[in-house]
Amino acid sequence: EISACLVGSEMCIRDSYYVYDEQFLRLNGVKHYRLTLFDAILNVPVSERIVRRRIPKNTKKFILDSTKNKPFICLTTDLFPMYRNVADEMGVNHQLCTFHLFQTINHKLKVYCRRNKINKKQREHIYENAQELKNCFRQNSTKEAIGQFKQYLQNYVAIPVVLKDFIRKHIINHFHRYVQHLDDENIEKTSNKVENYYRQTLSLIHISEPTRQ
């Protein structure tokens, strides 16, 4: 596996709340991934690395190398399933991005309504119910969020099929990962900081001599 650190990007870790993301790159015609660990408190990148393959082994090693002997309370990521396993293996709290959650719900509903030619009245019901679901994640504490979610599920028969399927696959077993930030204001509820950083720095990437892992 070929990897490289971005020149001048290695920094001392000063806090224990992080945001992680990966960016697809094509270097000399070859697909690579840019791994970034971001300090959620200081709003700066902690460490970056370029790798050829997007696999758990590379992600886990990069994060562990970057946080070695440092405090580590929580990691915020987008919804890519691999990140859940990596966070669990490292034994850290894991916050999933609520922005991506809502974005994914909206996309699922849009595609479902278009493919099934849902009429206006049915569409309004679907979107109103989706709003109730989203409100479960907009509470003041995890306790309130869990209570709201339980109340939402009590009227299970009224939940549209498209949302039932999404809840079963993406929310039921991972609800706690979406609400970590409600009890700790230092936890980033989205991965937007890294995405904004990528937009600002993509054209500035300079790679050092690759080394083999």
Short mmCIF file of C-alpha atoms in Angstrom, two decimals:
data_model
loop_
_atom_site.label_atom_id
_atom_site.label_comp_id
_atom_site.label_asym_id
_atom_site.label_seq_id
_atom_site.Cartn_x
_atom_site.Cartn_y
_atom_site.Cartn_z
CA GLU A 1 0.00 0.00 0.00
CA ILE A 2 1.43 3.37 -1.03
CA SER A 3 0.84 6.31 1.28
CA ALA A 4 2.23 9.75 1.90
CA CYS A 5 1.79 12.58 4.35
CA LEU A 6 0.82 16.00 3.07
CA VAL A 7 3.79 18.32 3.40
CA GLY A 8 3.53 20.59 6.42
CA SER A 9 0.24 19.15 7.61
CA GLU A 10 1.42 17.15 10.65
CA MET A 11 0.45 19.03 13.82
CA CYS A 12 0.41 18.34 17.54
CA ILE A 13 -2.95 17.17 18.85
CA ARG A 14 -4.18 19.57 21.50
CA ASP A 15 -7.64 18.28 22.22
CA SER A 16 -9.72 15.16 22.15
CA TYR A 17 -12.70 15.91 19.89
CA TYR A 18 -12.10 15.11 16.25
CA VAL A 19 -13.80 15.08 12.87
CA TYR A 20 -12.69 12.58 10.24
CA ASP A 21 -13.31 12.44 6.52
CA GLU A 22 -11.85 11.15 3.29
CA GLN A 23 -11.61 12.78 -0.12
CA PHE A 24 -11.34 10.99 -3.45
CA LEU A 25 -8.36 12.11 -5.51
CA ARG A 26 -6.92 11.12 -8.87
CA LEU A 27 -3.13 11.51 -8.89
CA ASN A 28 -1.26 10.81 -12.12
CA GLY A 29 -4.40 9.06 -13.34
CA VAL A 30 -4.51 6.73 -10.32
CA LYS A 31 -7.30 6.73 -7.71
CA HIS A 32 -6.22 7.73 -4.19
CA TYR A 33 -7.89 8.84 -0.98
CA ARG A 34 -6.96 11.79 1.18
CA LEU A 35 -7.49 10.98 4.87
CA THR A 36 -7.95 13.91 7.26
CA LEU A 37 -8.28 14.13 11.03
CA PHE A 38 -9.55 17.54 12.11
CA ASP A 39 -9.44 19.18 15.55
CA ALA A 40 -13.06 20.15 16.29
CA ILE A 41 -12.06 22.61 19.04
CA LEU A 42 -9.18 24.45 17.37
CA ASN A 43 -10.68 24.21 13.87
CA VAL A 44 -7.43 23.00 12.32
CA PRO A 45 -6.33 19.77 10.61
CA VAL A 46 -4.38 17.51 12.94
CA SER A 47 -2.96 15.12 10.38
CA GLU A 48 -3.42 14.06 6.76
CA ARG A 49 -2.35 11.12 4.64
CA ILE A 50 -2.75 9.94 1.07
CA VAL A 51 -3.52 6.24 0.56
CA ARG A 52 -4.36 4.07 -2.42
CA ARG A 53 -7.16 2.04 -0.85
CA ARG A 54 -10.20 3.00 1.20
CA ILE A 55 -10.21 0.14 3.69
CA PRO A 56 -10.75 -0.08 7.49
CA LYS A 57 -7.11 -1.03 8.08
CA ASN A 58 -5.82 2.21 6.54
CA THR A 59 -8.39 4.40 8.29
CA LYS A 60 -7.86 2.83 11.70
CA LYS A 61 -4.05 2.96 11.44
CA PHE A 62 -4.10 6.59 10.34
CA ILE A 63 -6.34 7.70 13.23
CA LEU A 64 -4.44 5.67 15.81
CA ASP A 65 -1.09 6.99 14.55
CA SER A 66 -2.44 10.54 14.69
CA THR A 67 -3.80 10.21 18.23
CA LYS A 68 -1.14 8.02 19.82
CA ASN A 69 -0.78 8.79 23.55
CA LYS A 70 -3.34 11.60 23.20
CA PRO A 71 -6.78 11.94 24.81
CA PHE A 72 -9.62 10.87 22.53
CA ILE A 73 -13.23 11.45 23.54
CA CYS A 74 -15.27 11.47 20.35
CA LEU A 75 -14.98 11.09 16.60
CA THR A 76 -17.47 12.67 14.18
CA THR A 77 -17.83 11.19 10.70
CA ASP A 78 -20.26 11.00 7.83
CA LEU A 79 -22.52 7.97 7.42
CA PHE A 80 -20.13 5.64 5.57
CA PRO A 81 -20.73 2.26 7.33
CA MET A 82 -17.03 1.43 7.64
CA TYR A 83 -16.53 4.27 10.13
CA ARG A 84 -18.86 2.69 12.68
CA ASN A 85 -16.74 -0.43 12.89
CA VAL A 86 -13.50 1.54 13.03
CA ALA A 87 -14.77 3.74 15.89
CA ASP A 88 -16.01 0.70 17.82
CA GLU A 89 -12.68 -1.10 17.38
CA MET A 90 -10.86 1.96 18.73
CA GLY A 91 -13.27 2.19 21.65
CA VAL A 92 -14.21 5.86 21.20
CA ASN A 93 -17.56 7.65 21.19
CA HIS A 94 -18.86 8.07 17.67
CA GLN A 95 -21.06 10.90 16.38
CA LEU A 96 -22.64 10.43 12.97
CA CYS A 97 -23.24 13.55 10.88
CA THR A 98 -26.82 14.77 11.25
CA PHE A 99 -26.50 16.94 8.14
CA HIS A 100 -25.80 13.85 6.05
CA LEU A 101 -28.60 12.01 7.82
CA PHE A 102 -31.18 14.63 6.85
CA GLN A 103 -29.69 14.92 3.36
CA THR A 104 -29.97 11.15 2.87
CA ILE A 105 -33.56 11.09 4.11
CA ASN A 106 -34.51 13.87 1.68
CA HIS A 107 -32.85 12.05 -1.20
CA LYS A 108 -34.59 8.76 -0.36
CA LEU A 109 -37.98 10.48 -0.25
CA LYS A 110 -37.41 12.34 -3.52
CA VAL A 111 -36.42 9.17 -5.37
CA TYR A 112 -39.26 7.16 -3.82
CA CYS A 113 -41.92 9.72 -4.72
CA ARG A 114 -40.64 10.07 -8.27
CA ARG A 115 -40.32 6.35 -8.98
CA ASN A 116 -43.72 5.53 -7.48
CA LYS A 117 -45.50 8.57 -8.93
CA ILE A 118 -46.77 9.59 -5.51
CA ASN A 119 -49.59 12.13 -5.63
CA LYS A 120 -49.48 15.49 -3.87
CA LYS A 121 -51.53 14.44 -0.83
CA GLN A 122 -49.47 11.32 -0.22
CA ARG A 123 -46.25 13.27 -0.74
CA GLU A 124 -47.28 15.83 1.87
CA HIS A 125 -47.98 13.05 4.38
CA ILE A 126 -44.60 11.45 3.71
CA TYR A 127 -42.68 14.69 4.14
CA GLU A 128 -44.64 15.68 7.26
CA ASN A 129 -43.81 12.33 8.82
CA ALA A 130 -40.17 12.73 7.84
CA GLN A 131 -40.16 16.08 9.62
CA GLU A 132 -41.39 14.37 12.79
CA LEU A 133 -38.52 11.91 12.46
CA LYS A 134 -35.96 14.69 12.02
CA ASN A 135 -37.32 16.49 15.07
CA CYS A 136 -36.28 13.50 17.18
CA PHE A 137 -32.67 14.58 16.59
CA ARG A 138 -33.32 18.24 17.42
CA GLN A 139 -33.87 17.84 21.15
CA ASN A 140 -31.94 19.34 24.07
CA SER A 141 -30.48 16.08 25.40
CA THR A 142 -30.04 12.45 24.46
CA LYS A 143 -32.73 11.54 27.00
CA GLU A 144 -35.24 13.85 25.31
CA ALA A 145 -34.19 12.60 21.87
CA ILE A 146 -34.71 8.96 22.86
CA GLY A 147 -38.07 9.82 24.39
CA GLN A 148 -39.16 11.67 21.26
CA PHE A 149 -38.04 8.81 19.05
CA LYS A 150 -39.93 6.25 21.13
CA GLN A 151 -43.05 8.43 20.90
CA TYR A 152 -42.60 8.68 17.12
CA LEU A 153 -42.36 4.90 16.80
CA GLN A 154 -45.53 4.35 18.84
CA ASN A 155 -47.57 5.35 15.78
CA TYR A 156 -45.61 2.92 13.63
CA VAL A 157 -48.54 2.18 11.32
CA ALA A 158 -48.58 5.83 10.18
CA ILE A 159 -44.92 5.83 9.17
CA PRO A 160 -44.53 5.65 5.35
CA VAL A 161 -42.96 2.46 4.01
CA VAL A 162 -39.93 4.30 2.64
CA LEU A 163 -39.17 5.71 6.10
CA LYS A 164 -39.79 2.39 7.87
CA ASP A 165 -37.20 0.79 5.64
CA PHE A 166 -34.69 3.60 6.25
CA ILE A 167 -35.24 3.56 10.01
CA ARG A 168 -34.76 -0.19 10.17
CA LYS A 169 -31.53 -0.13 8.16
CA HIS A 170 -29.89 3.10 9.31
CA ILE A 171 -31.35 4.42 12.57
CA ILE A 172 -32.74 1.81 14.97
CA ASN A 173 -29.37 0.26 15.82
CA HIS A 174 -27.38 3.50 15.57
CA PHE A 175 -29.66 6.14 17.08
CA HIS A 176 -27.19 6.90 19.90
CA ARG A 177 -24.53 7.80 17.32
CA TYR A 178 -26.65 10.66 16.01
CA VAL A 179 -27.31 12.31 19.38
CA GLN A 180 -23.94 12.22 21.20
CA HIS A 181 -23.57 15.97 20.69
CA LEU A 182 -26.74 16.77 22.63
CA ASP A 183 -24.99 16.03 25.93
CA ASP A 184 -21.59 17.47 25.04
CA GLU A 185 -21.33 20.79 23.20
CA ASN A 186 -17.74 20.05 22.19
CA ILE A 187 -18.86 17.23 19.92
CA GLU A 188 -19.38 18.30 16.31
CA LYS A 189 -22.76 17.12 15.05
CA THR A 190 -21.66 17.30 11.40
CA SER A 191 -18.53 16.61 9.37
CA ASN A 192 -18.92 19.92 7.55
CA LYS A 193 -15.71 21.40 8.93
CA VAL A 194 -13.58 18.90 7.05
CA GLU A 195 -15.63 19.26 3.88
CA ASN A 196 -15.21 23.03 4.00
CA TYR A 197 -11.48 22.53 4.57
CA TYR A 198 -11.30 20.29 1.49
CA ARG A 199 -12.95 22.93 -0.66
CA GLN A 200 -10.35 25.45 0.46
CA THR A 201 -7.25 23.30 0.05
CA LEU A 202 -7.72 20.83 -2.81
CA SER A 203 -5.71 22.93 -5.25
CA LEU A 204 -2.88 23.34 -2.71
CA ILE A 205 -2.12 19.65 -2.21
CA HIS A 206 1.59 18.85 -2.41
CA ILE A 207 2.65 15.27 -1.74
CA SER A 208 5.96 14.18 -0.26
CA GLU A 209 7.87 11.10 -1.44
CA PRO A 210 5.52 8.08 -1.09
CA THR A 211 6.43 5.39 1.43
CA ARG A 212 5.14 1.85 1.69
CA GLN A 213 2.99 0.75 4.61
#
